[in-house]
Amino acid sequence: VVVCGGDTRQVKAWGRLEELCRLRLDDPARRPELDQLAQRVASLLDAPIALVSVALDEAQMFLGGCGLTGWLADIGGTPLEWSFCRHVVGSGREYLVADAMTDPGMRDSPLVTVAGIRSYAGVPLVSRFGFVIGALCVKDYLPGSFTSGALARLRQEASGVMDLLERDSVSST
Amino acid sequence: MTDILAYGQPEPTEETALRALTDLFGPQMAEATWATAVRAAGLTRPLHSIDDVQKAAEELTRLGDRIARVAGRSLRVRVIAYRALSGWSREGHPAAPGRQRRGPGGAGGGVGTETPPVGRGQG
């Protein structure tokens, strides 16, 4: 896995951004499948929101998802500094938040202070060339922690997301 | 620049767009890339409104350089998010760090819920 360190410059690493291009993430044809996958994940993990989120250089973009409502559903992504996803991409590891109100990395994010997200579990989406492009995640308006079994399912589903993205991607850079 | 200060969210401007491009391409190429996008949008620099920044962002997403298109998508998301948050703020919703809601807007949001953490997701 090509881990981008915690700072923003690493998230902007050229190779990772090239990988986003190779994966043709703006292809709208994938949306229904990714939405369906997100619905399955939300159901499996008993969470109201599930998202396939990709970290661009300065924003996260939702490739698919379920459960978002209101203005958050309309915008299709958020500035990167609001996102939980950036912690997954920055570390290359799972990121778990049991209560975002007390999480130093997230408590000031509008996702928490305005949208009311309280808990989060996200696992890395890793491309076949080893780049962490984003996260498959679940969010809840209630605080709480996710079980190890739930995380295992999330990892499994993340692999399915990458299979789908790689299936239709440009075969080489 | 207009900030939604209570949310700590600065308005996307030509300056912030250029800064983001500079992080990716360096100052000279960033300047050239932005100038191309602005021209393609039929605009003249300097840009003075968020509408114009959004138009330039849309053009960035169509430019030939693949990384520039990623940057364009980023900028577009940032503009749309800023507008959404501005709208929320204008509707009279106070920014309240520490505020807790059960849902993201709409009727019956259940403001002020304080719920202890619970374990979930046995699936």
PDB file of N, CA, C and O in Angstrom, chain A residues 12 14 17-18 21 26 44-45 56-61 69 71 75 77-82 101 113-116 118-119 140-147 150 153, chain B residues 7 9 20 23-25 65-67 70-71 73-74 77-78 80-81 84-85 88 96-104 113-123:
ATOM      1  N   LYS A  12      -1.929  15.203  -1.774  1.00  0.00           N
ATOM      2  CA  LYS A  12      -1.846  15.763  -3.122  1.00  0.00           C
ATOM      3  C   LYS A  12      -0.747  15.110  -3.961  1.00  0.00           C
ATOM      4  O   LYS A  12      -0.396  15.627  -5.020  1.00  0.00           O
ATOM      5  N   TRP A  14       1.363  13.388  -6.560  1.00  0.00           N
ATOM      6  CA  TRP A  14       1.066  13.296  -7.986  1.00  0.00           C
ATOM      7  C   TRP A  14       0.624  11.887  -8.389  1.00  0.00           C
ATOM      8  O   TRP A  14      -0.336  11.707  -9.129  1.00  0.00           O
ATOM      9  N   LEU A  17      -2.938  11.161  -7.430  1.00  0.00           N
ATOM     10  CA  LEU A  17      -3.901  11.882  -8.263  1.00  0.00           C
ATOM     11  C   LEU A  17      -3.959  11.288  -9.670  1.00  0.00           C
ATOM     12  O   LEU A  17      -5.027  11.207 -10.282  1.00  0.00           O
ATOM     13  N   GLU A  18      -2.815  10.852 -10.176  1.00  0.00           N
ATOM     14  CA  GLU A  18      -2.803  10.157 -11.468  1.00  0.00           C
ATOM     15  C   GLU A  18      -3.647   8.892 -11.409  1.00  0.00           C
ATOM     16  O   GLU A  18      -4.325   8.517 -12.363  1.00  0.00           O
ATOM     17  N   CYS A  21      -7.180   9.551 -11.886  1.00  0.00           N
ATOM     18  CA  CYS A  21      -7.484   9.746 -13.307  1.00  0.00           C
ATOM     19  C   CYS A  21      -7.614   8.404 -14.017  1.00  0.00           C
ATOM     20  O   CYS A  21      -8.517   8.191 -14.827  1.00  0.00           O
ATOM     21  N   ASP A  26     -15.035   9.972 -12.783  1.00  0.00           N
ATOM     22  CA  ASP A  26     -16.182  10.807 -13.147  1.00  0.00           C
ATOM     23  C   ASP A  26     -17.166  10.082 -14.053  1.00  0.00           C
ATOM     24  O   ASP A  26     -18.052  10.694 -14.624  1.00  0.00           O
ATOM     25  N   LEU A  44     -26.053  -3.865   6.336  1.00  0.00           N
ATOM     26  CA  LEU A  44     -25.235  -4.850   7.054  1.00  0.00           C
ATOM     27  C   LEU A  44     -24.707  -4.296   8.374  1.00  0.00           C
ATOM     28  O   LEU A  44     -24.612  -5.003   9.374  1.00  0.00           O
ATOM     29  N   LEU A  45     -24.340  -3.026   8.360  1.00  0.00           N
ATOM     30  CA  LEU A  45     -23.722  -2.436   9.546  1.00  0.00           C
ATOM     31  C   LEU A  45     -24.715  -1.623  10.385  1.00  0.00           C
ATOM     32  O   LEU A  45     -24.322  -0.959  11.338  1.00  0.00           O
ATOM     33  N   LEU A  56      -9.961  13.834  -3.485  1.00  0.00           N
ATOM     34  CA  LEU A  56      -9.264  14.588  -4.528  1.00  0.00           C
ATOM     35  C   LEU A  56      -8.175  15.408  -3.854  1.00  0.00           C
ATOM     36  O   LEU A  56      -7.823  15.144  -2.707  1.00  0.00           O
ATOM     37  N   ASP A  57      -7.645  16.416  -4.521  1.00  0.00           N
ATOM     38  CA  ASP A  57      -6.571  17.191  -3.895  1.00  0.00           C
ATOM     39  C   ASP A  57      -7.081  18.111  -2.789  1.00  0.00           C
ATOM     40  O   ASP A  57      -6.401  18.329  -1.796  1.00  0.00           O
ATOM     41  N   GLU A  58      -8.301  18.629  -2.950  1.00  0.00           N
ATOM     42  CA  GLU A  58      -8.803  19.591  -1.972  1.00  0.00           C
ATOM     43  C   GLU A  58     -10.232  19.303  -1.542  1.00  0.00           C
ATOM     44  O   GLU A  58     -10.848  20.121  -0.850  1.00  0.00           O
ATOM     45  N   ALA A  59     -10.778  18.209  -1.984  1.00  0.00           N
ATOM     46  CA  ALA A  59     -12.164  17.884  -1.648  1.00  0.00           C
ATOM     47  C   ALA A  59     -12.346  16.382  -1.662  1.00  0.00           C
ATOM     48  O   ALA A  59     -11.564  15.656  -2.277  1.00  0.00           O
ATOM     49  N   GLN A  60     -13.366  15.932  -0.971  1.00  0.00           N
ATOM     50  CA  GLN A  60     -13.775  14.545  -1.141  1.00  0.00           C
ATOM     51  C   GLN A  60     -15.002  14.538  -2.044  1.00  0.00           C
ATOM     52  O   GLN A  60     -15.819  15.455  -2.019  1.00  0.00           O
ATOM     53  N   MET A  61     -15.091  13.487  -2.855  1.00  0.00           N
ATOM     54  CA  MET A  61     -16.192  13.371  -3.784  1.00  0.00           C
ATOM     55  C   MET A  61     -16.888  12.031  -3.517  1.00  0.00           C
ATOM     56  O   MET A  61     -16.224  11.020  -3.329  1.00  0.00           O
ATOM     57  N   THR A  69     -29.179  13.285   3.298  1.00  0.00           N
ATOM     58  CA  THR A  69     -30.389  14.058   3.012  1.00  0.00           C
ATOM     59  C   THR A  69     -30.051  15.544   3.040  1.00  0.00           C
ATOM     60  O   THR A  69     -28.969  15.936   3.477  1.00  0.00           O
ATOM     61  N   TRP A  71     -29.060  19.378   2.288  1.00  0.00           N
ATOM     62  CA  TRP A  71     -27.995  20.045   1.539  1.00  0.00           C
ATOM     63  C   TRP A  71     -26.787  19.134   1.338  1.00  0.00           C
ATOM     64  O   TRP A  71     -26.093  19.214   0.331  1.00  0.00           O
ATOM     65  N   ILE A  75     -24.718  18.287  -2.469  1.00  0.00           N
ATOM     66  CA  ILE A  75     -23.419  18.835  -2.860  1.00  0.00           C
ATOM     67  C   ILE A  75     -22.458  17.785  -3.423  1.00  0.00           C
ATOM     68  O   ILE A  75     -21.496  18.129  -4.082  1.00  0.00           O
ATOM     69  N   GLY A  77     -20.166  16.006  -2.270  1.00  0.00           N
ATOM     70  CA  GLY A  77     -18.807  15.941  -1.724  1.00  0.00           C
ATOM     71  C   GLY A  77     -18.652  17.063  -0.719  1.00  0.00           C
ATOM     72  O   GLY A  77     -19.608  17.794  -0.457  1.00  0.00           O
ATOM     73  N   THR A  78     -17.473  17.177  -0.178  1.00  0.00           N
ATOM     74  CA  THR A  78     -17.211  18.279   0.773  1.00  0.00           C
ATOM     75  C   THR A  78     -15.754  18.722   0.622  1.00  0.00           C
ATOM     76  O   THR A  78     -14.935  17.976   0.078  1.00  0.00           O
ATOM     77  N   PRO A  79     -15.438  19.900   1.132  1.00  0.00           N
ATOM     78  CA  PRO A  79     -14.015  20.244   1.235  1.00  0.00           C
ATOM     79  C   PRO A  79     -13.273  19.149   2.018  1.00  0.00           C
ATOM     80  O   PRO A  79     -13.847  18.553   2.944  1.00  0.00           O
ATOM     81  N   LEU A  80     -12.046  18.913   1.627  1.00  0.00           N
ATOM     82  CA  LEU A  80     -11.302  17.805   2.231  1.00  0.00           C
ATOM     83  C   LEU A  80     -11.144  17.976   3.739  1.00  0.00           C
ATOM     84  O   LEU A  80     -11.198  17.004   4.496  1.00  0.00           O
ATOM     85  N   GLU A  81     -10.995  19.224   4.178  1.00  0.00           N
ATOM     86  CA  GLU A  81     -10.744  19.434   5.601  1.00  0.00           C
ATOM     87  C   GLU A  81     -11.957  19.147   6.467  1.00  0.00           C
ATOM     88  O   GLU A  81     -11.835  19.012   7.669  1.00  0.00           O
ATOM     89  N   TRP A  82     -13.128  19.043   5.862  1.00  0.00           N
ATOM     90  CA  TRP A  82     -14.308  18.635   6.628  1.00  0.00           C
ATOM     91  C   TRP A  82     -14.357  17.130   6.825  1.00  0.00           C
ATOM     92  O   TRP A  82     -15.079  16.644   7.684  1.00  0.00           O
ATOM     93  N   MET A 101     -18.028  14.434  18.414  1.00  0.00           N
ATOM     94  CA  MET A 101     -18.046  15.658  19.221  1.00  0.00           C
ATOM     95  C   MET A 101     -16.809  15.776  20.107  1.00  0.00           C
ATOM     96  O   MET A 101     -16.447  16.861  20.532  1.00  0.00           O
ATOM     97  N   THR A 113     -20.796  19.684  13.231  1.00  0.00           N
ATOM     98  CA  THR A 113     -21.481  20.806  13.875  1.00  0.00           C
ATOM     99  C   THR A 113     -22.764  21.199  13.161  1.00  0.00           C
ATOM    100  O   THR A 113     -23.671  21.751  13.778  1.00  0.00           O
ATOM    101  N   VAL A 114     -22.847  20.933  11.868  1.00  0.00           N
ATOM    102  CA  VAL A 114     -24.051  21.308  11.117  1.00  0.00           C
ATOM    103  C   VAL A 114     -24.871  20.076  10.743  1.00  0.00           C
ATOM    104  O   VAL A 114     -26.070  20.018  11.001  1.00  0.00           O
ATOM    105  N   ALA A 115     -24.210  19.096  10.141  1.00  0.00           N
ATOM    106  CA  ALA A 115     -24.954  17.927   9.663  1.00  0.00           C
ATOM    107  C   ALA A 115     -25.270  16.942  10.785  1.00  0.00           C
ATOM    108  O   ALA A 115     -26.151  16.105  10.637  1.00  0.00           O
ATOM    109  N   GLY A 116     -24.545  17.024  11.876  1.00  0.00           N
ATOM    110  CA  GLY A 116     -24.882  16.208  13.031  1.00  0.00           C
ATOM    111  C   GLY A 116     -24.330  14.799  13.035  1.00  0.00           C
ATOM    112  O   GLY A 116     -24.790  13.945  13.793  1.00  0.00           O
ATOM    113  N   ARG A 118     -22.184  11.838  14.147  1.00  0.00           N
ATOM    114  CA  ARG A 118     -21.551  11.587  15.448  1.00  0.00           C
ATOM    115  C   ARG A 118     -20.558  10.416  15.428  1.00  0.00           C
ATOM    116  O   ARG A 118     -19.569  10.438  16.157  1.00  0.00           O
ATOM    117  N   SER A 119     -20.856   9.399  14.634  1.00  0.00           N
ATOM    118  CA  SER A 119     -19.913   8.274  14.632  1.00  0.00           C
ATOM    119  C   SER A 119     -19.566   7.869  13.202  1.00  0.00           C
ATOM    120  O   SER A 119     -20.336   8.122  12.267  1.00  0.00           O
ATOM    121  N   ASP A 140     -23.126   7.667  11.351  1.00  0.00           N
ATOM    122  CA  ASP A 140     -24.381   7.639  12.094  1.00  0.00           C
ATOM    123  C   ASP A 140     -24.587   8.961  12.814  1.00  0.00           C
ATOM    124  O   ASP A 140     -23.603   9.652  13.138  1.00  0.00           O
ATOM    125  N   TYR A 141     -25.834   9.304  13.020  1.00  0.00           N
ATOM    126  CA  TYR A 141     -26.149  10.514  13.788  1.00  0.00           C
ATOM    127  C   TYR A 141     -26.102  10.245  15.293  1.00  0.00           C
ATOM    128  O   TYR A 141     -26.296  11.159  16.082  1.00  0.00           O
ATOM    129  N   LEU A 142     -25.858   9.012  15.626  1.00  0.00           N
ATOM    130  CA  LEU A 142     -25.733   8.638  17.035  1.00  0.00           C
ATOM    131  C   LEU A 142     -24.291   8.266  17.323  1.00  0.00           C
ATOM    132  O   LEU A 142     -23.616   7.697  16.464  1.00  0.00           O
ATOM    133  N   PRO A 143     -23.803   8.549  18.508  1.00  0.00           N
ATOM    134  CA  PRO A 143     -22.473   8.071  18.858  1.00  0.00           C
ATOM    135  C   PRO A 143     -22.489   6.566  19.077  1.00  0.00           C
ATOM    136  O   PRO A 143     -23.535   5.989  19.357  1.00  0.00           O
ATOM    137  N   GLY A 144     -21.358   5.959  18.926  1.00  0.00           N
ATOM    138  CA  GLY A 144     -21.271   4.511  19.147  1.00  0.00           C
ATOM    139  C   GLY A 144     -20.111   3.922  18.390  1.00  0.00           C
ATOM    140  O   GLY A 144     -19.606   4.517  17.449  1.00  0.00           O
ATOM    141  N   SER A 145     -19.670   2.756  18.817  1.00  0.00           N
ATOM    142  CA  SER A 145     -18.536   2.132  18.149  1.00  0.00           C
ATOM    143  C   SER A 145     -19.007   0.940  17.334  1.00  0.00           C
ATOM    144  O   SER A 145     -20.028   0.320  17.639  1.00  0.00           O
ATOM    145  N   PHE A 146     -18.249   0.644  16.303  1.00  0.00           N
ATOM    146  CA  PHE A 146     -18.576  -0.482  15.434  1.00  0.00           C
ATOM    147  C   PHE A 146     -17.767  -1.696  15.868  1.00  0.00           C
ATOM    148  O   PHE A 146     -16.619  -1.573  16.288  1.00  0.00           O
ATOM    149  N   THR A 147     -18.371  -2.845  15.737  1.00  0.00           N
ATOM    150  CA  THR A 147     -17.724  -4.072  16.200  1.00  0.00           C
ATOM    151  C   THR A 147     -16.647  -4.523  15.205  1.00  0.00           C
ATOM    152  O   THR A 147     -16.633  -4.093  14.046  1.00  0.00           O
ATOM    153  N   ALA A 150     -18.235  -5.996  12.199  1.00  0.00           N
ATOM    154  CA  ALA A 150     -18.737  -4.991  11.263  1.00  0.00           C
ATOM    155  C   ALA A 150     -17.606  -4.453  10.403  1.00  0.00           C
ATOM    156  O   ALA A 150     -17.755  -4.264   9.188  1.00  0.00           O
ATOM    157  N   ARG A 153     -16.680  -6.821   7.659  1.00  0.00           N
ATOM    158  CA  ARG A 153     -17.601  -6.730   6.528  1.00  0.00           C
ATOM    159  C   ARG A 153     -17.299  -5.500   5.673  1.00  0.00           C
ATOM    160  O   ARG A 153     -17.373  -5.537   4.448  1.00  0.00           O
TER     161      ARG A 153
ATOM    162  N   TYR B   7     -18.511  28.992  10.915  1.00  0.00           N
ATOM    163  CA  TYR B   7     -18.162  27.634  10.509  1.00  0.00           C
ATOM    164  C   TYR B   7     -16.704  27.527  10.096  1.00  0.00           C
ATOM    165  O   TYR B   7     -16.256  26.453   9.696  1.00  0.00           O
ATOM    166  N   GLN B   9     -15.325  28.567   7.455  1.00  0.00           N
ATOM    167  CA  GLN B   9     -15.229  28.167   6.057  1.00  0.00           C
ATOM    168  C   GLN B   9     -15.024  29.382   5.165  1.00  0.00           C
ATOM    169  O   GLN B   9     -15.935  30.187   4.996  1.00  0.00           O
ATOM    170  N   ALA B  20      -4.278  26.431  -4.733  1.00  0.00           N
ATOM    171  CA  ALA B  20      -4.437  24.971  -4.855  1.00  0.00           C
ATOM    172  C   ALA B  20      -3.718  24.450  -6.100  1.00  0.00           C
ATOM    173  O   ALA B  20      -3.046  23.406  -6.055  1.00  0.00           O
ATOM    174  N   ASP B  23       0.036  24.348  -5.582  1.00  0.00           N
ATOM    175  CA  ASP B  23       0.464  23.172  -4.820  1.00  0.00           C
ATOM    176  C   ASP B  23       0.707  21.981  -5.742  1.00  0.00           C
ATOM    177  O   ASP B  23       1.583  21.154  -5.491  1.00  0.00           O
ATOM    178  N   LEU B  24      -0.061  21.925  -6.810  1.00  0.00           N
ATOM    179  CA  LEU B  24       0.054  20.780  -7.713  1.00  0.00           C
ATOM    180  C   LEU B  24       1.099  20.986  -8.802  1.00  0.00           C
ATOM    181  O   LEU B  24       1.864  20.091  -9.134  1.00  0.00           O
ATOM    182  N   PHE B  25       1.096  22.185  -9.376  1.00  0.00           N
ATOM    183  CA  PHE B  25       1.862  22.400 -10.604  1.00  0.00           C
ATOM    184  C   PHE B  25       3.050  23.340 -10.460  1.00  0.00           C
ATOM    185  O   PHE B  25       3.841  23.464 -11.405  1.00  0.00           O
ATOM    186  N   ASP B  65      -5.420  18.562 -19.353  1.00  0.00           N
ATOM    187  CA  ASP B  65      -4.562  17.966 -18.333  1.00  0.00           C
ATOM    188  C   ASP B  65      -5.407  17.231 -17.295  1.00  0.00           C
ATOM    189  O   ASP B  65      -6.323  17.796 -16.709  1.00  0.00           O
ATOM    190  N   ARG B  66      -5.052  15.968 -17.077  1.00  0.00           N
ATOM    191  CA  ARG B  66      -5.889  15.123 -16.217  1.00  0.00           C
ATOM    192  C   ARG B  66      -5.873  15.597 -14.772  1.00  0.00           C
ATOM    193  O   ARG B  66      -6.896  15.596 -14.093  1.00  0.00           O
ATOM    194  N   ILE B  67      -4.706  16.000 -14.293  1.00  0.00           N
ATOM    195  CA  ILE B  67      -4.631  16.451 -12.904  1.00  0.00           C
ATOM    196  C   ILE B  67      -5.389  17.776 -12.741  1.00  0.00           C
ATOM    197  O   ILE B  67      -6.017  18.023 -11.713  1.00  0.00           O
ATOM    198  N   VAL B  70      -8.892  17.009 -12.061  1.00  0.00           N
ATOM    199  CA  VAL B  70      -9.113  16.643 -10.656  1.00  0.00           C
ATOM    200  C   VAL B  70      -9.223  17.918  -9.809  1.00  0.00           C
ATOM    201  O   VAL B  70     -10.129  18.058  -8.980  1.00  0.00           O
ATOM    202  N   ALA B  71      -8.311  18.843 -10.055  1.00  0.00           N
ATOM    203  CA  ALA B  71      -8.333  20.111  -9.302  1.00  0.00           C
ATOM    204  C   ALA B  71      -9.631  20.875  -9.568  1.00  0.00           C
ATOM    205  O   ALA B  71     -10.194  21.490  -8.660  1.00  0.00           O
ATOM    206  N   ARG B  73     -12.531  19.579 -10.303  1.00  0.00           N
ATOM    207  CA  ARG B  73     -13.620  18.922  -9.559  1.00  0.00           C
ATOM    208  C   ARG B  73     -13.564  19.301  -8.088  1.00  0.00           C
ATOM    209  O   ARG B  73     -14.591  19.528  -7.445  1.00  0.00           O
ATOM    210  N   SER B  74     -12.351  19.353  -7.553  1.00  0.00           N
ATOM    211  CA  SER B  74     -12.189  19.772  -6.153  1.00  0.00           C
ATOM    212  C   SER B  74     -12.753  21.167  -5.931  1.00  0.00           C
ATOM    213  O   SER B  74     -13.507  21.409  -4.991  1.00  0.00           O
ATOM    214  N   VAL B  77     -16.533  21.264  -6.026  1.00  0.00           N
ATOM    215  CA  VAL B  77     -17.134  20.768  -4.775  1.00  0.00           C
ATOM    216  C   VAL B  77     -17.025  21.821  -3.687  1.00  0.00           C
ATOM    217  O   VAL B  77     -17.982  22.063  -2.933  1.00  0.00           O
ATOM    218  N   ARG B  78     -15.877  22.477  -3.597  1.00  0.00           N
ATOM    219  CA  ARG B  78     -15.683  23.480  -2.540  1.00  0.00           C
ATOM    220  C   ARG B  78     -16.647  24.657  -2.720  1.00  0.00           C
ATOM    221  O   ARG B  78     -17.195  25.174  -1.753  1.00  0.00           O
ATOM    222  N   ILE B  80     -19.587  24.590  -4.283  1.00  0.00           N
ATOM    223  CA  ILE B  80     -20.964  24.128  -4.018  1.00  0.00           C
ATOM    224  C   ILE B  80     -21.174  23.949  -2.508  1.00  0.00           C
ATOM    225  O   ILE B  80     -22.218  24.314  -1.973  1.00  0.00           O
ATOM    226  N   ALA B  81     -20.179  23.405  -1.828  1.00  0.00           N
ATOM    227  CA  ALA B  81     -20.297  23.217  -0.376  1.00  0.00           C
ATOM    228  C   ALA B  81     -20.401  24.565   0.331  1.00  0.00           C
ATOM    229  O   ALA B  81     -21.192  24.741   1.264  1.00  0.00           O
ATOM    230  N   ALA B  84     -23.838  25.897  -0.186  1.00  0.00           N
ATOM    231  CA  ALA B  84     -24.820  25.170   0.627  1.00  0.00           C
ATOM    232  C   ALA B  84     -24.761  25.624   2.080  1.00  0.00           C
ATOM    233  O   ALA B  84     -25.788  25.841   2.720  1.00  0.00           O
ATOM    234  N   LEU B  85     -23.555  25.776   2.580  1.00  0.00           N
ATOM    235  CA  LEU B  85     -23.404  26.192   3.978  1.00  0.00           C
ATOM    236  C   LEU B  85     -23.858  27.640   4.159  1.00  0.00           C
ATOM    237  O   LEU B  85     -24.455  27.989   5.180  1.00  0.00           O
ATOM    238  N   TRP B  88     -27.579  27.585   4.335  1.00  0.00           N
ATOM    239  CA  TRP B  88     -27.968  27.095   5.664  1.00  0.00           C
ATOM    240  C   TRP B  88     -27.846  28.227   6.678  1.00  0.00           C
ATOM    241  O   TRP B  88     -28.744  28.468   7.494  1.00  0.00           O
ATOM    242  N   ALA B  96     -23.195  26.377  15.834  1.00  0.00           N
ATOM    243  CA  ALA B  96     -23.072  26.068  17.250  1.00  0.00           C
ATOM    244  C   ALA B  96     -22.168  24.879  17.432  1.00  0.00           C
ATOM    245  O   ALA B  96     -22.611  23.751  17.485  1.00  0.00           O
ATOM    246  N   PRO B  97     -20.857  25.130  17.486  1.00  0.00           N
ATOM    247  CA  PRO B  97     -19.959  24.016  17.740  1.00  0.00           C
ATOM    248  C   PRO B  97     -20.411  23.274  18.992  1.00  0.00           C
ATOM    249  O   PRO B  97     -20.688  23.893  20.009  1.00  0.00           O
ATOM    250  N   GLY B  98     -20.513  22.010  18.874  1.00  0.00           N
ATOM    251  CA  GLY B  98     -20.986  21.233  19.997  1.00  0.00           C
ATOM    252  C   GLY B  98     -22.464  20.935  19.907  1.00  0.00           C
ATOM    253  O   GLY B  98     -22.995  20.160  20.679  1.00  0.00           O
ATOM    254  N   ARG B  99     -23.108  21.543  18.919  1.00  0.00           N
ATOM    255  CA  ARG B  99     -24.525  21.291  18.734  1.00  0.00           C
ATOM    256  C   ARG B  99     -24.735  19.851  18.300  1.00  0.00           C
ATOM    257  O   ARG B  99     -23.962  19.302  17.538  1.00  0.00           O
ATOM    258  N   GLN B 100     -25.803  19.272  18.751  1.00  0.00           N
ATOM    259  CA  GLN B 100     -26.057  17.888  18.392  1.00  0.00           C
ATOM    260  C   GLN B 100     -27.452  17.772  17.812  1.00  0.00           C
ATOM    261  O   GLN B 100     -28.423  18.222  18.390  1.00  0.00           O
ATOM    262  N   ARG B 101     -27.516  17.151  16.657  1.00  0.00           N
ATOM    263  CA  ARG B 101     -28.800  16.977  15.996  1.00  0.00           C
ATOM    264  C   ARG B 101     -28.944  15.528  15.595  1.00  0.00           C
ATOM    265  O   ARG B 101     -27.967  14.833  15.367  1.00  0.00           O
ATOM    266  N   ARG B 102     -30.162  15.107  15.439  1.00  0.00           N
ATOM    267  CA  ARG B 102     -30.396  13.724  15.049  1.00  0.00           C
ATOM    268  C   ARG B 102     -30.393  13.545  13.545  1.00  0.00           C
ATOM    269  O   ARG B 102     -30.316  12.437  13.050  1.00  0.00           O
ATOM    270  N   GLY B 103     -30.550  14.634  12.815  1.00  0.00           N
ATOM    271  CA  GLY B 103     -30.597  14.505  11.370  1.00  0.00           C
ATOM    272  C   GLY B 103     -30.145  15.788  10.722  1.00  0.00           C
ATOM    273  O   GLY B 103     -30.142  16.827  11.357  1.00  0.00           O
ATOM    274  N   PRO B 104     -29.758  15.722   9.429  1.00  0.00           N
ATOM    275  CA  PRO B 104     -29.204  16.889   8.750  1.00  0.00           C
ATOM    276  C   PRO B 104     -30.272  17.796   8.175  1.00  0.00           C
ATOM    277  O   PRO B 104     -30.441  17.905   6.989  1.00  0.00           O
ATOM    278  N   THR B 113     -30.138  16.364  21.042  1.00  0.00           N
ATOM    279  CA  THR B 113     -30.106  15.002  21.564  1.00  0.00           C
ATOM    280  C   THR B 113     -28.738  14.702  22.169  1.00  0.00           C
ATOM    281  O   THR B 113     -27.712  14.983  21.569  1.00  0.00           O
ATOM    282  N   GLU B 114     -28.722  14.148  23.305  1.00  0.00           N
ATOM    283  CA  GLU B 114     -27.472  13.732  23.934  1.00  0.00           C
ATOM    284  C   GLU B 114     -27.590  12.253  24.224  1.00  0.00           C
ATOM    285  O   GLU B 114     -28.345  11.826  25.091  1.00  0.00           O
ATOM    286  N   THR B 115     -26.879  11.475  23.442  1.00  0.00           N
ATOM    287  CA  THR B 115     -27.050  10.032  23.539  1.00  0.00           C
ATOM    288  C   THR B 115     -25.725   9.381  23.878  1.00  0.00           C
ATOM    289  O   THR B 115     -24.707   9.676  23.251  1.00  0.00           O
ATOM    290  N   PRO B 116     -25.703   8.495  24.830  1.00  0.00           N
ATOM    291  CA  PRO B 116     -24.441   7.837  25.165  1.00  0.00           C
ATOM    292  C   PRO B 116     -24.022   6.878  24.072  1.00  0.00           C
ATOM    293  O   PRO B 116     -24.871   6.339  23.356  1.00  0.00           O
ATOM    294  N   PRO B 117     -22.710   6.665  23.910  1.00  0.00           N
ATOM    295  CA  PRO B 117     -22.247   5.737  22.893  1.00  0.00           C
ATOM    296  C   PRO B 117     -22.807   4.330  23.104  1.00  0.00           C
ATOM    297  O   PRO B 117     -22.995   3.885  24.223  1.00  0.00           O
ATOM    298  N   VAL B 118     -23.080   3.685  21.996  1.00  0.00           N
ATOM    299  CA  VAL B 118     -23.555   2.304  22.056  1.00  0.00           C
ATOM    300  C   VAL B 118     -22.775   1.476  21.061  1.00  0.00           C
ATOM    301  O   VAL B 118     -22.223   1.991  20.093  1.00  0.00           O
ATOM    302  N   GLY B 119     -22.689   0.187  21.256  1.00  0.00           N
ATOM    303  CA  GLY B 119     -22.054  -0.699  20.304  1.00  0.00           C
ATOM    304  C   GLY B 119     -23.065  -1.110  19.244  1.00  0.00           C
ATOM    305  O   GLY B 119     -24.221  -1.328  19.543  1.00  0.00           O
ATOM    306  N   ARG B 120     -22.619  -1.175  17.978  1.00  0.00           N
ATOM    307  CA  ARG B 120     -23.526  -1.518  16.900  1.00  0.00           C
ATOM    308  C   ARG B 120     -22.821  -2.349  15.853  1.00  0.00           C
ATOM    309  O   ARG B 120     -21.633  -2.570  15.909  1.00  0.00           O
ATOM    310  N   GLY B 121     -23.585  -2.729  14.863  1.00  0.00           N
ATOM    311  CA  GLY B 121     -23.015  -3.338  13.668  1.00  0.00           C
ATOM    312  C   GLY B 121     -22.527  -4.741  13.903  1.00  0.00           C
ATOM    313  O   GLY B 121     -21.397  -5.095  13.563  1.00  0.00           O
ATOM    314  N   GLN B 122     -23.372  -5.568  14.453  1.00  0.00           N
ATOM    315  CA  GLN B 122     -22.950  -6.944  14.702  1.00  0.00           C
ATOM    316  C   GLN B 122     -22.820  -7.735  13.413  1.00  0.00           C
ATOM    317  O   GLN B 122     -22.304  -8.831  13.424  1.00  0.00           O
ATOM    318  N   GLY B 123     -23.352  -7.167  12.314  1.00  0.00           N
ATOM    319  CA  GLY B 123     -23.336  -7.895  11.038  1.00  0.00           C
ATOM    320  C   GLY B 123     -21.964  -8.266  10.689  1.00  0.00           C
ATOM    321  O   GLY B 123     -21.555  -8.704   9.699  1.00  0.00           O
TER     322      GLY B 123
END
